[in-house]
Amino acid sequence: MTVGRLGVVGAGTMGAGIAQLGCAAGIATVLHDPLPEALERGAANVRRELERWVEKGRVGEDALGLLDTAASLDGLAGCDLVIEAAPELPDLKRDLFRDLSRVCGSETILATNTSSIPVTSLASAAESPENVVGMHFFNPPPLMRLLEVIRAYQTGERALDVALEVGAAMGKETIVASDGPGFLVNRCGRPFYTEALRSLQERLATHEQIDRICRLGGGFRMGPFELMDLVGIDVGLAVAQSFTELSFGEPRWRPNPIQARMVAAGRLGRKSGRGYYDYDGPDEQPYRAEDPEPPAVGGGEGMAVAIVGDGVLADALRERARTAGYDLKAGAPAELVVDAGLTPAERPPAGAPLLALCADRALAARGEPGAVGFHLLPPLADCRLVELTRLPTTQTFAAEAAERFFGTLGFVCEWVGDAPGMVLGRSVCQLVNEAAFAIGEGVGSPDDVDTGLTLGLNHPRGAVAWSREIGLDHVVAVLDGLWETYREERYRVAPLLRRAALLDADLGAAL
Ligand SMILES: NC(=O)c1ccc[n+]([C@@H]2O[C@H](COP(=O)([O-])OP(=O)(O)OC[C@H]3O[C@@H](n4cnc5c(N)ncnc54)[C@H](O)[C@@H]3O)[C@@H](O)[C@H]2O)c1
């Protein structure tokens, strides 16, 4: 191990957690905070948590003896690595990097745990910028398995190696990202929030519906609005503003006026008792309703159904319908027609209620006034909800047929507004798109994108894995449909994604 002595600056939530990891990794660790009471509290937290780990047999008792505290920055002299976890203020951090350079000398690697300040700008404040690297831990550091190591413009190989080595010694999965807005993980996770806010803004669905759709349809543990409430809506707005500033106005990352309105109204989320949800109701009342249990698969009773179209989704729906007891027809005559991916040039068979997949177009753009639109994402084994949409002209019996059909296939039905990809498709396809932009721009590798999203943000699968499940053609169809509908730059397809779809290649293989 290259690092015999680790310094941690800032004894708050993150600093204390990082110091705990240092001691647990067997490294002599010095914790510093300029506020004596913060230092005392932080060190007490580290000792208490280490004692717990000793009791559980996760670390030996000697880990407790590895912690030292320093009331002044000078106490960090002689450290091989210093990780800074001070407040997220650019000037304060720049001053720290200047002072740490003076105290520690030219051999010490200086790392920052910043989540939004360009590491490049902090490296510039240090005397040896090549020794500066980002070590982005996730909250709470002792529990979250991911460490995102950030290579600033100036970061040298030695600094990168030390950060990766220490991360591994702390038991973390490490990924490497280049410097830029949100680095790799928070950047690739942005669309989960931005597109949910767009769906809400357009009144495609309510925030409760969007959260339910993401949980039941996408397998996300929490919906975007629950998460925004947890993180703080003011924090989310500040992050969006910082992305916009750092990217000189990238349209995908712009804040949404809904965020500004919530902040103006003082509805900041859990911490203020109210956000998108209400948290100060009677204790026995949960802030959101329980999710419905999907119906059992079955009840097709030999009804003749034609599921037409090519692609992963059409195949998966045919298989599910067969399991549910339907008599599958190749075309007319049928009692129900499901267009699950015909090209715009192909027409579904007439003479029966039509359920039409809304991927490349909204239902209104299909020229089928009586039809019902639907959207859902493979793999169907993990999908428990289908989104449905109707036009003012949709026949009631078609709407009833849609609910009955998808119910027998084991899906909860959620009625939403009309748009390509509807709610979940828009969010997930933009997650894939953002990942493709990031990979194409060299911010990180496809594997690191997926490791970051699953371990850092608890997504059910990474964006690259989603793209394999859904098929790049479907992703591109939804994004092009959104672009066609809104004519907004935010829905432009990433060059790498377009190329991979044209080559019928994996995102990583099209580089
Ligand atoms: N909390 C998170 O979820 C999270 C996740 C990833 C990264 N981060 C980043 O980690 C850093 C710390 O965040 P936190 O949540 O632990 O904050 P915190 O407020 O809990 O702790 C910050 C600590 O820094 C101390 N401090 C104040 N001025 C200082 C100075 N000049 N020098 C050294 N220490 C000083 C404070 O006394 C406090 O104890 C920030 O850069 C933040 O963006 C936070």
PDB file of C-alpha atoms in Angstrom, residues 376-502:
ATOM      1  CA  LEU A 376     -43.918  -0.358 -21.849  1.00  0.00           C
ATOM      2  CA  LEU A 377     -40.318  -1.432 -21.753  1.00  0.00           C
ATOM      3  CA  PRO A 378     -38.668  -4.832 -21.892  1.00  0.00           C
ATOM      4  CA  PRO A 379     -37.602  -6.957 -20.112  1.00  0.00           C
ATOM      5  CA  LEU A 380     -41.235  -7.820 -19.353  1.00  0.00           C
ATOM      6  CA  ALA A 381     -40.131 -10.082 -16.490  1.00  0.00           C
ATOM      7  CA  ASP A 382     -39.243  -6.906 -14.556  1.00  0.00           C
ATOM      8  CA  CYS A 383     -42.075  -4.716 -15.863  1.00  0.00           C
ATOM      9  CA  ARG A 384     -45.316  -4.691 -13.908  1.00  0.00           C
ATOM     10  CA  LEU A 385     -47.074  -1.664 -15.405  1.00  0.00           C
ATOM     11  CA  VAL A 386     -48.193  -0.527 -18.835  1.00  0.00           C
ATOM     12  CA  GLU A 387     -48.913   3.079 -19.732  1.00  0.00           C
ATOM     13  CA  LEU A 388     -52.052   3.669 -21.786  1.00  0.00           C
ATOM     14  CA  THR A 389     -53.283   6.778 -23.556  1.00  0.00           C
ATOM     15  CA  ARG A 390     -56.432   7.724 -25.417  1.00  0.00           C
ATOM     16  CA  LEU A 391     -57.685  10.424 -27.748  1.00  0.00           C
ATOM     17  CA  PRO A 392     -60.991  12.274 -27.384  1.00  0.00           C
ATOM     18  CA  THR A 393     -62.134  10.025 -30.255  1.00  0.00           C
ATOM     19  CA  THR A 394     -60.919   6.719 -28.773  1.00  0.00           C
ATOM     20  CA  GLN A 395     -63.750   4.214 -28.598  1.00  0.00           C
ATOM     21  CA  THR A 396     -64.741   3.280 -25.061  1.00  0.00           C
ATOM     22  CA  PHE A 397     -64.790  -0.405 -25.936  1.00  0.00           C
ATOM     23  CA  ALA A 398     -61.205  -0.107 -27.218  1.00  0.00           C
ATOM     24  CA  ALA A 399     -60.160   1.489 -23.899  1.00  0.00           C
ATOM     25  CA  GLU A 400     -61.908  -1.304 -21.995  1.00  0.00           C
ATOM     26  CA  ALA A 401     -60.337  -3.924 -24.256  1.00  0.00           C
ATOM     27  CA  ALA A 402     -56.889  -2.433 -23.585  1.00  0.00           C
ATOM     28  CA  GLU A 403     -57.341  -2.597 -19.810  1.00  0.00           C
ATOM     29  CA  ARG A 404     -58.637  -6.155 -20.032  1.00  0.00           C
ATOM     30  CA  PHE A 405     -55.884  -7.338 -22.380  1.00  0.00           C
ATOM     31  CA  PHE A 406     -52.967  -5.865 -20.434  1.00  0.00           C
ATOM     32  CA  GLY A 407     -54.549  -6.950 -17.140  1.00  0.00           C
ATOM     33  CA  THR A 408     -54.582 -10.573 -18.308  1.00  0.00           C
ATOM     34  CA  LEU A 409     -50.919 -10.152 -19.285  1.00  0.00           C
ATOM     35  CA  GLY A 410     -50.179  -9.269 -15.644  1.00  0.00           C
ATOM     36  CA  PHE A 411     -49.774  -5.496 -15.906  1.00  0.00           C
ATOM     37  CA  VAL A 412     -51.162  -2.666 -13.812  1.00  0.00           C
ATOM     38  CA  CYS A 413     -52.686  -0.111 -16.235  1.00  0.00           C
ATOM     39  CA  GLU A 414     -51.880   3.581 -15.852  1.00  0.00           C
ATOM     40  CA  TRP A 415     -53.637   6.145 -18.066  1.00  0.00           C
ATOM     41  CA  VAL A 416     -51.353   9.021 -19.038  1.00  0.00           C
ATOM     42  CA  GLY A 417     -51.113  11.749 -21.689  1.00  0.00           C
ATOM     43  CA  ASP A 418     -50.112  11.237 -25.290  1.00  0.00           C
ATOM     44  CA  ALA A 419     -46.410  11.482 -26.252  1.00  0.00           C
ATOM     45  CA  PRO A 420     -43.778   9.247 -27.873  1.00  0.00           C
ATOM     46  CA  GLY A 421     -42.471   6.854 -25.217  1.00  0.00           C
ATOM     47  CA  MET A 422     -44.976   8.274 -22.741  1.00  0.00           C
ATOM     48  CA  VAL A 423     -43.485   8.718 -19.253  1.00  0.00           C
ATOM     49  CA  LEU A 424     -41.061   5.833 -18.630  1.00  0.00           C
ATOM     50  CA  GLY A 425     -39.917   5.503 -22.238  1.00  0.00           C
ATOM     51  CA  ARG A 426     -38.986   9.174 -22.372  1.00  0.00           C
ATOM     52  CA  SER A 427     -36.999   8.972 -19.138  1.00  0.00           C
ATOM     53  CA  VAL A 428     -35.196   5.713 -19.902  1.00  0.00           C
ATOM     54  CA  CYS A 429     -34.443   6.592 -23.533  1.00  0.00           C
ATOM     55  CA  GLN A 430     -32.965   9.893 -22.377  1.00  0.00           C
ATOM     56  CA  LEU A 431     -30.904   7.968 -19.787  1.00  0.00           C
ATOM     57  CA  VAL A 432     -29.503   5.900 -22.656  1.00  0.00           C
ATOM     58  CA  ASN A 433     -28.985   9.052 -24.730  1.00  0.00           C
ATOM     59  CA  GLU A 434     -27.106  10.812 -21.926  1.00  0.00           C
ATOM     60  CA  ALA A 435     -24.923   7.753 -21.414  1.00  0.00           C
ATOM     61  CA  ALA A 436     -24.173   7.719 -25.156  1.00  0.00           C
ATOM     62  CA  PHE A 437     -23.226  11.416 -25.098  1.00  0.00           C
ATOM     63  CA  ALA A 438     -20.972  10.813 -22.055  1.00  0.00           C
ATOM     64  CA  ILE A 439     -19.314   7.717 -23.545  1.00  0.00           C
ATOM     65  CA  GLY A 440     -18.925   9.433 -26.928  1.00  0.00           C
ATOM     66  CA  GLU A 441     -17.316  12.458 -25.263  1.00  0.00           C
ATOM     67  CA  GLY A 442     -14.877  10.205 -23.386  1.00  0.00           C
ATOM     68  CA  VAL A 443     -16.238  10.971 -19.911  1.00  0.00           C
ATOM     69  CA  GLY A 444     -16.273   7.279 -18.989  1.00  0.00           C
ATOM     70  CA  SER A 445     -16.548   3.746 -20.320  1.00  0.00           C
ATOM     71  CA  PRO A 446     -19.833   1.851 -20.938  1.00  0.00           C
ATOM     72  CA  ASP A 447     -19.051  -0.511 -18.044  1.00  0.00           C
ATOM     73  CA  ASP A 448     -18.332   2.396 -15.712  1.00  0.00           C
ATOM     74  CA  VAL A 449     -21.614   4.074 -16.689  1.00  0.00           C
ATOM     75  CA  ASP A 450     -23.542   0.985 -15.619  1.00  0.00           C
ATOM     76  CA  THR A 451     -21.494   0.378 -12.464  1.00  0.00           C
ATOM     77  CA  GLY A 452     -22.014   4.030 -11.540  1.00  0.00           C
ATOM     78  CA  LEU A 453     -25.760   4.081 -12.126  1.00  0.00           C
ATOM     79  CA  THR A 454     -26.440   0.818 -10.299  1.00  0.00           C
ATOM     80  CA  LEU A 455     -24.051   1.208  -7.351  1.00  0.00           C
ATOM     81  CA  GLY A 456     -24.081   5.002  -7.032  1.00  0.00           C
ATOM     82  CA  LEU A 457     -27.728   5.777  -7.795  1.00  0.00           C
ATOM     83  CA  ASN A 458     -29.420   2.411  -7.162  1.00  0.00           C
ATOM     84  CA  HIS A 459     -30.858   2.161 -10.680  1.00  0.00           C
ATOM     85  CA  PRO A 460     -32.229  -1.311 -11.439  1.00  0.00           C
ATOM     86  CA  ARG A 461     -29.820  -1.584 -14.366  1.00  0.00           C
ATOM     87  CA  GLY A 462     -27.380   0.743 -16.076  1.00  0.00           C
ATOM     88  CA  ALA A 463     -28.236   2.746 -19.189  1.00  0.00           C
ATOM     89  CA  VAL A 464     -26.091   0.526 -21.401  1.00  0.00           C
ATOM     90  CA  ALA A 465     -27.801  -2.586 -20.050  1.00  0.00           C
ATOM     91  CA  TRP A 466     -31.186  -0.886 -20.656  1.00  0.00           C
ATOM     92  CA  SER A 467     -30.161  -0.176 -24.250  1.00  0.00           C
ATOM     93  CA  ARG A 468     -29.450  -3.886 -24.760  1.00  0.00           C
ATOM     94  CA  GLU A 469     -32.811  -4.883 -23.310  1.00  0.00           C
ATOM     95  CA  ILE A 470     -34.841  -2.312 -25.239  1.00  0.00           C
ATOM     96  CA  GLY A 471     -32.913  -2.394 -28.508  1.00  0.00           C
ATOM     97  CA  LEU A 472     -31.228   0.696 -29.911  1.00  0.00           C
ATOM     98  CA  ASP A 473     -33.835   1.024 -32.681  1.00  0.00           C
ATOM     99  CA  HIS A 474     -36.581   1.485 -30.118  1.00  0.00           C
ATOM    100  CA  VAL A 475     -34.486   4.028 -28.162  1.00  0.00           C
ATOM    101  CA  VAL A 476     -33.732   6.036 -31.293  1.00  0.00           C
ATOM    102  CA  ALA A 477     -37.377   5.807 -32.421  1.00  0.00           C
ATOM    103  CA  VAL A 478     -38.588   7.330 -29.127  1.00  0.00           C
ATOM    104  CA  LEU A 479     -35.954  10.079 -29.163  1.00  0.00           C
ATOM    105  CA  ASP A 480     -36.617  10.954 -32.808  1.00  0.00           C
ATOM    106  CA  GLY A 481     -40.337  10.904 -32.043  1.00  0.00           C
ATOM    107  CA  LEU A 482     -39.773  13.336 -29.181  1.00  0.00           C
ATOM    108  CA  TRP A 483     -37.608  15.536 -31.365  1.00  0.00           C
ATOM    109  CA  GLU A 484     -40.241  15.510 -34.098  1.00  0.00           C
ATOM    110  CA  THR A 485     -42.952  16.359 -31.561  1.00  0.00           C
ATOM    111  CA  TYR A 486     -41.156  19.164 -29.716  1.00  0.00           C
ATOM    112  CA  ARG A 487     -38.464  20.291 -32.157  1.00  0.00           C
ATOM    113  CA  GLU A 488     -36.208  20.840 -29.164  1.00  0.00           C
ATOM    114  CA  GLU A 489     -32.450  20.358 -29.034  1.00  0.00           C
ATOM    115  CA  ARG A 490     -32.791  18.445 -25.769  1.00  0.00           C
ATOM    116  CA  TYR A 491     -34.123  15.459 -27.726  1.00  0.00           C
ATOM    117  CA  ARG A 492     -31.332  15.279 -30.301  1.00  0.00           C
ATOM    118  CA  VAL A 493     -29.870  11.794 -30.530  1.00  0.00           C
ATOM    119  CA  ALA A 494     -26.247  11.421 -29.362  1.00  0.00           C
ATOM    120  CA  PRO A 495     -23.954  10.809 -32.360  1.00  0.00           C
ATOM    121  CA  LEU A 496     -22.657   7.566 -30.805  1.00  0.00           C
ATOM    122  CA  LEU A 497     -26.173   6.258 -30.245  1.00  0.00           C
ATOM    123  CA  ARG A 498     -27.196   7.001 -33.848  1.00  0.00           C
ATOM    124  CA  ARG A 499     -24.031   5.330 -35.112  1.00  0.00           C
ATOM    125  CA  ALA A 500     -24.481   2.257 -32.905  1.00  0.00           C
ATOM    126  CA  ALA A 501     -28.107   1.887 -34.060  1.00  0.00           C
ATOM    127  CA  LEU A 502     -27.103   2.194 -37.727  1.00  0.00           C
TER     128      LEU A 502
END
